[in-house]
Short mmCIF file of C-alpha atoms and ligand atoms in Angstrom, two decimals:
data_model
loop_
_atom_site.label_atom_id
_atom_site.label_comp_id
_atom_site.label_asym_id
_atom_site.label_seq_id
_atom_site.Cartn_x
_atom_site.Cartn_y
_atom_site.Cartn_z
CA MET R 1 5.50 -11.75 10.95
CA LEU R 2 2.13 -10.43 11.97
CA ARG R 3 -0.07 -12.89 14.02
CA VAL R 4 -3.81 -12.68 14.23
CA GLU R 5 -3.65 -12.14 18.01
CA ASP R 6 -1.47 -9.03 17.46
CA LEU R 7 -4.09 -7.31 15.37
CA PRO R 8 -5.74 -5.12 18.05
CA LYS R 9 -2.32 -3.92 19.18
CA ALA R 10 -1.15 -3.32 15.65
CA GLU R 11 -4.33 -1.31 15.00
CA ARG R 12 -3.58 1.02 17.94
CA THR R 13 -0.05 1.52 16.58
CA SER R 14 -1.34 2.26 13.04
CA ASP R 15 -3.85 4.81 14.51
CA ALA R 16 -1.08 6.60 16.43
CA VAL R 17 1.29 6.64 13.36
CA PHE R 18 -1.21 8.16 10.95
CA LEU R 19 -2.69 10.55 13.47
CA GLU R 20 0.76 12.08 13.93
CA ALA R 21 1.62 11.93 10.22
CA ASP R 22 -1.70 13.51 9.19
CA ALA R 23 -1.29 16.30 11.77
CA ARG R 24 2.23 16.99 10.43
CA ASP R 25 1.34 16.97 6.76
CA ARG R 26 -2.08 18.73 7.20
CA ARG R 27 -2.68 21.91 5.21
CA VAL R 28 -4.13 24.88 7.10
CA SER R 29 -7.39 24.66 5.19
CA GLU R 30 -7.94 20.99 6.27
CA PRO R 31 -9.59 19.98 9.59
CA GLU R 32 -7.54 18.73 12.53
CA PRO R 33 -7.15 14.99 12.09
CA GLU R 34 -9.04 12.83 14.67
CA PRO R 35 -8.29 9.35 16.09
CA ARG R 36 -9.92 6.51 14.16
CA SER R 37 -13.59 5.90 15.06
CA GLU R 38 -14.75 2.52 16.58
CA GLU R 39 -16.11 1.64 13.22
CA GLY R 40 -12.78 2.57 11.52
CA THR R 41 -10.87 0.43 14.11
CA LYS R 42 -13.12 -2.55 13.35
CA LYS R 43 -12.66 -2.17 9.54
CA TRP R 44 -8.94 -1.85 9.90
CA ILE R 45 -8.68 -5.12 11.92
CA ASP R 46 -11.05 -6.84 9.54
CA ARG R 47 -9.03 -5.84 6.46
CA MET R 48 -5.70 -6.89 7.98
CA ARG R 49 -7.26 -10.25 9.11
CA TYR R 50 -8.18 -10.70 5.55
CA PHE R 51 -4.65 -9.91 4.24
CA LEU R 52 -3.32 -12.33 6.83
CA GLU R 53 -5.56 -15.11 5.58
CA VAL R 54 -4.73 -14.59 1.89
CA ASP R 55 -0.97 -13.94 2.01
CA PRO R 56 0.48 -14.00 5.56
CA GLU R 57 4.10 -13.93 4.43
CA GLY R 58 3.62 -10.36 3.18
CA CYS R 59 2.56 -9.08 6.62
CA TRP R 60 5.28 -7.96 9.04
CA VAL R 61 5.44 -6.13 12.35
CA ALA R 62 8.31 -4.84 14.46
CA ALA R 63 7.99 -5.54 18.29
CA ASP R 64 9.74 -3.96 21.20
CA GLY R 65 8.95 -6.20 24.14
CA ASP R 66 5.21 -6.39 24.28
CA GLU R 67 4.69 -3.32 22.16
CA ILE R 68 4.19 -3.33 18.42
CA VAL R 69 6.19 -0.35 17.16
CA GLY R 70 5.90 -0.83 13.35
CA PHE R 71 4.05 -2.67 10.63
CA ALA R 72 4.30 -3.28 6.85
CA ILE R 73 1.39 -5.09 5.26
CA SER R 74 1.94 -6.24 1.68
CA GLN R 75 0.39 -8.85 -0.59
CA ASN R 76 1.33 -10.84 -3.68
CA ARG R 77 -1.36 -11.31 -6.23
CA GLY R 78 -0.12 -13.29 -9.34
CA ARG R 79 2.72 -11.31 -10.91
CA VAL R 80 2.03 -8.16 -8.91
CA TRP R 81 2.86 -7.10 -5.34
CA TYR R 82 1.32 -4.27 -3.46
CA LEU R 83 1.87 -2.48 -0.13
CA ALA R 84 -1.43 -1.88 1.70
CA THR R 85 -0.06 -0.03 4.72
CA TYR R 86 3.28 0.79 6.44
CA GLY R 87 4.30 2.80 9.47
CA VAL R 88 6.60 3.11 12.48
CA LEU R 89 5.62 4.84 15.73
CA PRO R 90 6.84 8.48 15.96
CA GLY R 91 9.15 7.81 18.93
CA HIS R 92 10.86 4.86 17.11
CA GLN R 93 11.30 6.48 13.65
CA GLY R 94 14.68 7.16 12.06
CA ARG R 95 16.38 4.16 13.68
CA GLY R 96 16.22 1.68 10.77
CA ILE R 97 13.04 -0.13 11.83
CA GLY R 98 11.18 1.09 8.77
CA LYS R 99 14.00 -0.10 6.48
CA ARG R 100 13.95 -3.61 7.95
CA LEU R 101 10.12 -3.84 7.57
CA ILE R 102 10.04 -2.66 4.09
CA ASP R 103 12.97 -4.90 3.10
CA ALA R 104 11.06 -7.89 4.56
CA THR R 105 8.02 -7.19 2.33
CA LEU R 106 10.20 -6.52 -0.74
CA ALA R 107 11.95 -9.90 -0.29
CA HIS R 108 8.51 -11.43 -0.27
CA ALA R 109 7.74 -9.52 -3.51
CA GLY R 110 10.78 -11.02 -5.26
CA ASP R 111 10.99 -9.68 -8.77
CA ARG R 112 7.29 -8.99 -9.12
CA ALA R 113 5.99 -5.74 -10.50
CA GLY R 114 4.70 -3.57 -7.73
CA LEU R 115 2.42 -0.65 -6.93
CA PHE R 116 1.15 1.29 -3.94
CA SER R 117 -0.02 4.73 -2.96
CA SER R 118 2.67 6.58 -0.97
CA THR R 119 2.70 9.56 1.49
CA VAL R 120 5.22 12.32 0.96
CA HIS R 121 7.24 11.20 4.07
CA PRO R 122 10.88 11.77 3.10
CA GLY R 123 12.07 8.61 4.74
CA ALA R 124 9.41 6.54 2.96
CA THR R 125 9.92 8.09 -0.52
CA ARG R 126 13.72 7.71 -0.17
CA ARG R 127 13.28 3.97 0.57
CA TYR R 128 10.84 3.45 -2.35
CA ARG R 129 13.00 5.11 -4.94
CA LEU R 130 16.12 3.22 -3.68
CA ALA R 131 14.06 0.07 -4.10
CA GLY R 132 13.50 0.92 -7.81
CA PHE R 133 10.04 2.50 -7.69
CA SER R 134 9.06 5.41 -9.89
CA LEU R 135 7.00 8.04 -8.05
CA TYR R 136 4.04 9.47 -9.95
CA PRO R 137 2.48 12.53 -8.18
CA GLN R 138 -1.22 11.95 -7.44
CA MET R 139 -3.99 14.52 -7.63
CA ARG R 140 -7.33 14.30 -5.97
CA MET R 141 -10.62 16.05 -6.67
CA VAL R 142 -12.36 17.44 -3.59
CA GLY R 143 -15.63 19.33 -2.80
CA THR R 144 -19.35 19.09 -3.19
CA VAL R 145 -20.73 17.97 -6.59
CA ASP R 146 -22.87 20.59 -8.31
CA ARG R 147 -25.81 18.31 -9.03
CA ALA R 148 -26.90 20.56 -11.95
CA THR R 149 -23.86 19.30 -13.83
CA LEU R 150 -24.74 15.56 -13.61
CA PRO R 151 -25.29 14.10 -17.08
CA ALA R 152 -27.84 11.40 -17.87
CA ILE R 153 -25.97 8.04 -17.80
CA THR R 154 -26.94 4.86 -19.50
CA GLY R 155 -25.46 1.42 -19.99
CA LEU R 156 -24.46 0.77 -16.39
CA ASP R 157 -25.61 -2.13 -14.11
CA GLU R 158 -25.20 -3.28 -10.59
CA GLY R 159 -22.33 -5.83 -10.57
CA GLY R 160 -21.89 -9.09 -8.69
CA GLU R 161 -19.67 -12.12 -8.23
CA GLY R 162 -20.53 -13.29 -11.78
CA ASP R 163 -18.52 -10.36 -13.12
CA PHE R 164 -15.21 -11.11 -11.39
CA GLY R 165 -13.98 -13.15 -14.38
CA TRP R 166 -13.88 -10.29 -16.98
CA MET R 167 -12.92 -7.84 -14.22
CA ASP R 168 -9.76 -9.77 -13.43
CA GLU R 169 -8.90 -9.89 -17.14
CA LEU R 170 -9.34 -6.13 -17.34
CA ASP R 171 -7.17 -5.69 -14.22
CA GLU R 172 -4.52 -7.83 -15.87
CA ARG R 173 -4.43 -5.48 -18.84
CA ARG R 174 -4.43 -2.32 -16.58
CA ARG R 175 -1.89 -3.36 -13.89
CA GLY R 176 -0.46 -6.79 -14.67
CA ALA R 177 -2.63 -9.01 -12.44
CA GLY R 178 -6.20 -9.54 -11.42
CA HIS R 179 -7.32 -8.49 -7.94
CA GLY R 180 -8.36 -12.15 -7.41
CA PRO R 181 -9.88 -12.62 -3.92
CA ASP R 182 -9.77 -8.89 -3.27
CA HIS R 183 -12.86 -8.47 -5.48
CA LYS R 184 -14.97 -10.49 -3.12
CA TYR R 185 -13.71 -8.47 -0.17
CA LEU R 186 -14.41 -5.25 -2.01
CA LEU R 187 -17.88 -6.34 -2.99
CA ASP R 188 -18.73 -7.22 0.53
CA ASN R 189 -17.79 -3.70 1.61
CA ASN R 190 -18.87 -1.51 -1.33
CA ARG R 191 -21.38 -1.11 -4.08
CA LEU R 192 -20.18 -2.46 -7.48
CA VAL R 193 -21.27 -0.68 -10.67
CA VAL R 194 -20.26 -2.18 -14.05
CA SER R 195 -20.39 -1.37 -17.73
CA ARG R 196 -20.27 -5.15 -18.59
CA ARG R 197 -16.95 -6.19 -19.96
CA ARG R 198 -15.92 -2.55 -20.42
CA GLY R 199 -15.22 -1.35 -16.84
CA TYR R 200 -16.19 -1.28 -13.23
CA VAL R 201 -16.11 0.96 -10.13
CA TYR R 202 -16.55 0.17 -6.46
CA ILE R 203 -18.31 2.97 -4.60
CA ASP R 204 -17.92 3.14 -0.79
CA GLY R 205 -20.53 4.04 1.79
CA SER R 206 -19.90 7.72 1.45
CA GLY R 207 -20.34 7.66 -2.36
CA ARG R 208 -16.58 7.80 -3.17
CA PRO R 209 -15.06 5.73 -5.93
CA ALA R 210 -12.79 3.26 -4.18
CA LEU R 211 -11.34 1.47 -7.31
CA LEU R 212 -12.13 2.12 -10.99
CA ALA R 213 -10.82 0.25 -14.04
CA ALA R 214 -11.96 0.70 -17.67
CA GLU R 215 -11.14 -0.37 -21.22
CA ASP R 216 -11.43 3.21 -22.50
CA ARG R 217 -11.84 6.76 -21.41
CA GLU R 218 -15.52 7.12 -22.24
CA THR R 219 -16.45 4.13 -20.00
CA ALA R 220 -14.23 5.39 -17.22
CA GLU R 221 -15.90 8.83 -17.35
CA LYS R 222 -19.34 7.28 -17.20
CA LEU R 223 -18.35 5.20 -14.12
CA LEU R 224 -16.90 8.24 -12.35
CA TRP R 225 -20.02 10.33 -13.06
CA GLU R 226 -22.10 7.53 -11.55
CA SER R 227 -19.95 7.66 -8.41
CA LEU R 228 -20.32 11.44 -8.28
CA ALA R 229 -24.04 11.17 -8.66
CA SER R 230 -24.18 8.88 -5.60
CA SER R 231 -22.22 11.18 -3.30
CA PRO R 232 -24.45 12.77 -0.65
CA GLY R 233 -22.23 15.77 0.13
CA GLU R 234 -18.42 16.37 0.34
CA THR R 235 -16.69 13.90 -1.92
CA LEU R 236 -13.14 12.84 -2.72
CA VAL R 237 -11.66 11.15 -5.80
CA ASN R 238 -8.23 9.86 -4.92
CA CYS R 239 -5.11 8.46 -6.63
CA ILE R 240 -5.42 10.42 -9.93
CA THR R 241 -2.13 10.38 -11.92
CA THR R 242 -1.44 12.54 -14.99
CA ALA R 243 -2.31 9.65 -17.33
CA ASN R 244 -5.79 9.84 -15.77
CA GLU R 245 -6.55 13.48 -16.60
CA TRP R 246 -9.99 12.35 -17.76
CA ALA R 247 -10.78 12.10 -14.02
CA VAL R 248 -9.61 15.68 -13.38
CA ASP R 249 -11.78 16.80 -16.35
CA VAL R 250 -14.80 15.05 -14.95
CA GLY R 251 -14.18 16.48 -11.51
CA LEU R 252 -13.81 19.98 -12.81
CA ALA R 253 -17.05 19.65 -14.87
CA ALA R 254 -18.72 18.68 -11.49
CA ARG R 255 -17.19 21.81 -9.91
CA LEU R 256 -14.76 19.96 -7.64
CA ASP R 257 -11.32 21.36 -6.92
CA ILE R 258 -7.94 19.81 -7.73
CA GLY R 259 -5.75 18.89 -4.76
CA GLN R 260 -2.40 17.06 -4.55
CA GLU R 261 -1.69 14.06 -2.41
CA GLY R 262 1.38 11.86 -2.33
CA TYR R 263 2.53 9.56 -5.13
CA LEU R 264 1.56 6.39 -6.93
CA ALA R 265 4.67 4.31 -6.66
CA LEU R 266 5.18 1.83 -9.54
CA ARG R 267 7.82 -0.62 -10.68
CA GLY R 268 7.79 -2.97 -13.60
CA MET R 269 4.60 -1.49 -15.08
CA PRO R 270 3.48 1.57 -17.03
CA GLU R 271 1.13 4.04 -15.38
CA PRO R 272 -2.27 2.30 -15.24
CA ALA R 273 -4.99 4.09 -17.28
CA PRO R 274 -7.87 4.45 -17.41
CA TYR R 275 -7.54 3.43 -13.74
CA LEU R 276 -8.05 4.91 -10.29
CA ALA R 277 -6.25 2.75 -7.73
CA SER R 278 -7.69 1.84 -4.38
CA GLY R 279 -5.45 3.16 -1.59
CA GLN R 280 -5.33 -0.24 0.13
CA PHE R 281 -6.00 -2.84 -2.66
CA LEU R 282 -4.29 -0.90 -5.41
C1 COA O 301 7.99 5.99 6.67
C2 COA O 301 8.32 5.28 7.90
C3 COA O 301 7.56 4.02 7.98
C4 COA O 301 9.89 4.99 7.93
O1 COA O 301 10.16 4.32 9.11
P1 COA O 301 11.58 4.69 9.93
O2 COA O 301 11.75 3.57 10.93
O3 COA O 301 11.48 6.10 10.37
O4 COA O 301 12.59 4.50 8.73
P2 COA O 301 14.20 4.17 8.78
O5 COA O 301 14.71 4.73 10.11
O6 COA O 301 14.41 2.74 8.54
O7 COA O 301 14.70 5.07 7.60
C5 COA O 301 14.37 4.77 6.27
C6 COA O 301 15.29 5.58 5.37
O8 COA O 301 14.80 7.02 5.35
C7 COA O 301 15.77 7.86 5.91
N1 COA O 301 14.98 8.79 6.82
C8 COA O 301 14.30 8.46 7.86
N2 COA O 301 13.63 9.51 8.36
C9 COA O 301 13.92 10.49 7.54
C10 COA O 301 13.52 11.91 7.49
N3 COA O 301 12.72 12.44 8.41
N4 COA O 301 14.04 12.70 6.54
C11 COA O 301 14.90 12.19 5.58
N5 COA O 301 15.30 10.85 5.53
C12 COA O 301 14.76 10.10 6.48
C13 COA O 301 16.77 7.01 6.71
O9 COA O 301 18.03 7.60 6.70
C14 COA O 301 16.70 5.72 5.87
O10 COA O 301 17.45 5.84 4.68
P3 COA O 301 18.85 5.04 4.56
O11 COA O 301 18.60 3.60 5.05
O12 COA O 301 19.19 5.14 3.12
O13 COA O 301 19.78 5.82 5.48
C15 COA O 301 7.98 6.11 9.17
O14 COA O 301 8.69 7.37 9.12
C16 COA O 301 6.50 6.49 9.26
O15 COA O 301 5.78 5.68 9.87
N6 COA O 301 6.10 7.67 8.72
C17 COA O 301 4.65 8.08 8.92
C18 COA O 301 3.68 7.23 8.16
C19 COA O 301 3.95 7.09 6.69
O16 COA O 301 4.29 8.09 6.01
N7 COA O 301 4.00 5.90 6.21
C20 COA O 301 4.34 5.56 4.79
C21 COA O 301 3.11 5.22 4.12
S1 COA O 301 3.34 4.98 2.35
#
């Protein structure tokens, strides 16, 4: 299991894993991936420390002597399990380490429903399907918002801790369990915008929607427009499955382009909608 003192080493491992994976999967039109910034490193460690505090038994690493060569960080929240991040160092891949790590997290999940955002890595997707997950291709909207397209939006407010109760009930309807303590973590790191009792969106520091849930399509569209309005330049709307084509339609209206990126892996639940999952908190 992961220990708090291993976090700096685990972070270095995670940076090396995803730098290599991003370079391999990069399309020619995309910029060369770069190592994580100092700020990114700090955020990663902070987030993993939080996961360790809330549900340490879902957090696993593989060690080779002093070195951490792999990690799988998952969490149980009520009746739902999610995988926040997972990787094995390139030089150690293909030897069964990844299987042992993911099996440890799945044992922790028990028979809970589950969800996470997956890369296209053939070893990863093989494991997920064999573990009973359905893989839903994810789209993403990318580009710079044409500000002339922004509609006037009414009925939205800044959210706060007092909103968590109804937000958890909405989460339960969308994905089988509330985000519970994750809402506080997300609020500390993002701006929260709500249509009270109808839907919410967390918007990150670069104006991207980090997690969006709504009762209906109209509310979801409004929340997404609000996110697009707050993006200062290039933006990205991630984790869009076909059941959430409303997000594609909003993105197209704002003159963003459709891209494709990995899968939303689900078991024991239908495709959440209207819903845009957060990559790490699902
Ligand atoms: C995905 C990852 C964690 C798997 O770790 P690993 O130690 O290489 O995995 P294993 O050796 O345990 O192999 C897992 C399964 O995939 C298969 N596999 C491994 N590499 C493969 C490849 N390149 N192509 C096809 N199958 C592959 C293995 O045969 C094994 O299946 P089996 O047990 O049914 O035989 C690792 O490759 C990785 O870090 N990839 C880059 C980051 C990433 O994509 N992470 C996933 C985020 S969702």
